[in-house]
């Protein structure tokens, strides 16, 4: 073996060692892995750099000079590569703001509106197309708006403390400051009074909101639920208008095949009064959606309207009912639990 062969062998081995060391340092994923690679290459006694240095001894003077230069450069480069890798790993463990742009992204999960909110928005849209504006009223009401103005006499069983959430504090909008005069509204019909007190006829509004009744919670009852109230007052409004508006609404909301039925009923604030049932998808069971009727002259008088001049119809429907029928939900409690596994389906 000539001296030249030995030199070229040594140089080739040095080159290979340098490449391996570079890859090992740059590819170390953790400080521990890097330390193991440091010992392998830069270890004082048995390191591969140390072994490459030993090759000098076997070379002649001229080859020593050439190899020595290459060796020093290779060693310096490996040490520098090691320091760079060490700094990189330290940054990753101590600097939490460091951004690794190679990591896969975290997809953002988009939320959406609650099914009840979707139903309410749809109602606003549908009745809006029939010319109904949106009105609002407070959830903490006084007994005047919840009962008196709606022609519900002081002795009426609907006022029973066991059927209402009366509040111990007074001071409602009418100034009633006695305990028992304030309550959580039990119906959105209160908004009829507020709207008519505030404006002259004609009136065409819906009101959507929460109502409260101390019912025991089960699959179809809750102590809080939502109603949509409708009110139309003008010259010459008749029961036929009520029936067409409700039928049009039912067909728009539930489909053309829906059937709607009116059963005679009684509400103190309407005369005549009806209960509204709906049947759809060729079903066999009529489902009650709420109450309706022609606004009682006593109610019109209570808000300063002249019942000889104008007439009106009103209706109140349960929003949970509509939403549950539409989506095939069989337990009202699902609507209030806010379990995303349920909500995600709508
Ligand atoms: N307020 C009634 C209830 O909560 C529903 C109702 C019936 C509303 C007849 C009306 C109506 O506007 O005319 O049960």
Coordinates of N, CA, C and O and ligand atoms in Angstrom, one line a residue, residues 186-187 189 192 213 227 229 267 269-270 291-293 314-316, ligand 1:
X186 N -95.2 35.0 32.9 CA -95.6 33.7 32.6 C -96.0 33.5 31.2 O -96.3 32.4 30.7
X187 N -96.1 34.6 30.4 CA -96.5 34.6 29.0 C -96.0 35.8 28.3 O -95.8 36.9 28.9
X189 N -97.7 37.4 26.3 CA -98.8 38.3 26.0 C -98.6 39.6 26.6 O -99.3 40.6 26.2
X192 N -98.0 42.4 24.2 CA -99.1 43.0 23.5 C -99.5 44.3 24.2 O -99.7 45.3 23.5
X213 N -92.6 29.4 34.4 CA -93.7 28.8 35.2 C -93.1 27.7 36.0 O -92.3 26.9 35.5
X227 N -91.7 31.5 24.0 CA -92.9 31.7 23.2 C -92.7 32.7 22.1 O -91.9 33.6 22.2
X229 N -95.2 35.4 20.4 CA -96.5 36.0 20.5 C -96.7 36.8 19.2 O -95.8 37.5 18.7
X267 N -109.5 32.0 26.7 CA -108.4 32.8 27.3 C -109.1 34.1 27.7 O -109.9 34.6 26.9
X269 N -108.1 37.0 27.6 CA -107.7 38.2 26.8 C -108.2 38.0 25.3 O -107.9 38.9 24.5
X270 N -108.8 36.9 25.0 CA -109.4 36.8 23.6 C -110.8 36.3 23.7 O -111.2 35.6 24.5
X291 N -102.1 28.9 21.8 CA -103.4 29.5 21.8 C -103.5 30.7 20.9 O -102.5 31.3 20.5
X292 N -104.8 31.1 20.6 CA -105.0 32.3 19.8 C -106.4 32.8 19.9 O -107.2 32.1 20.6
X293 N -106.7 33.9 19.3 CA -108.1 34.3 19.3 C -108.2 35.8 18.9 O -107.2 36.4 18.5
X314 N -104.7 37.7 18.1 CA -103.4 37.4 18.8 C -103.2 35.9 18.8 O -104.1 35.2 18.7
X315 N -101.9 35.6 19.0 CA -101.6 34.2 19.1 C -100.3 34.0 19.9 O -99.5 34.9 20.0
X316 N -100.2 32.9 20.6 CA -99.0 32.6 21.4 C -98.6 31.1 21.1 O -99.4 30.2 21.4
Ligands
LIG1 N1 -100.6 33.4 26.6 C1 -101.2 32.1 26.4 C2 -100.3 31.1 27.1 O1 -99.3 31.4 27.6 C3 -101.1 31.8 24.9 C4 -102.0 32.7 24.1 C5 -103.4 32.4 23.9 C6 -101.5 33.8 23.6 C7 -104.2 33.1 23.2 C8 -102.3 34.6 22.8 C9 -103.7 34.3 22.6 O2 -101.9 35.7 22.2 O3 -104.5 35.1 21.9 O4 -100.8 30.0 27.2

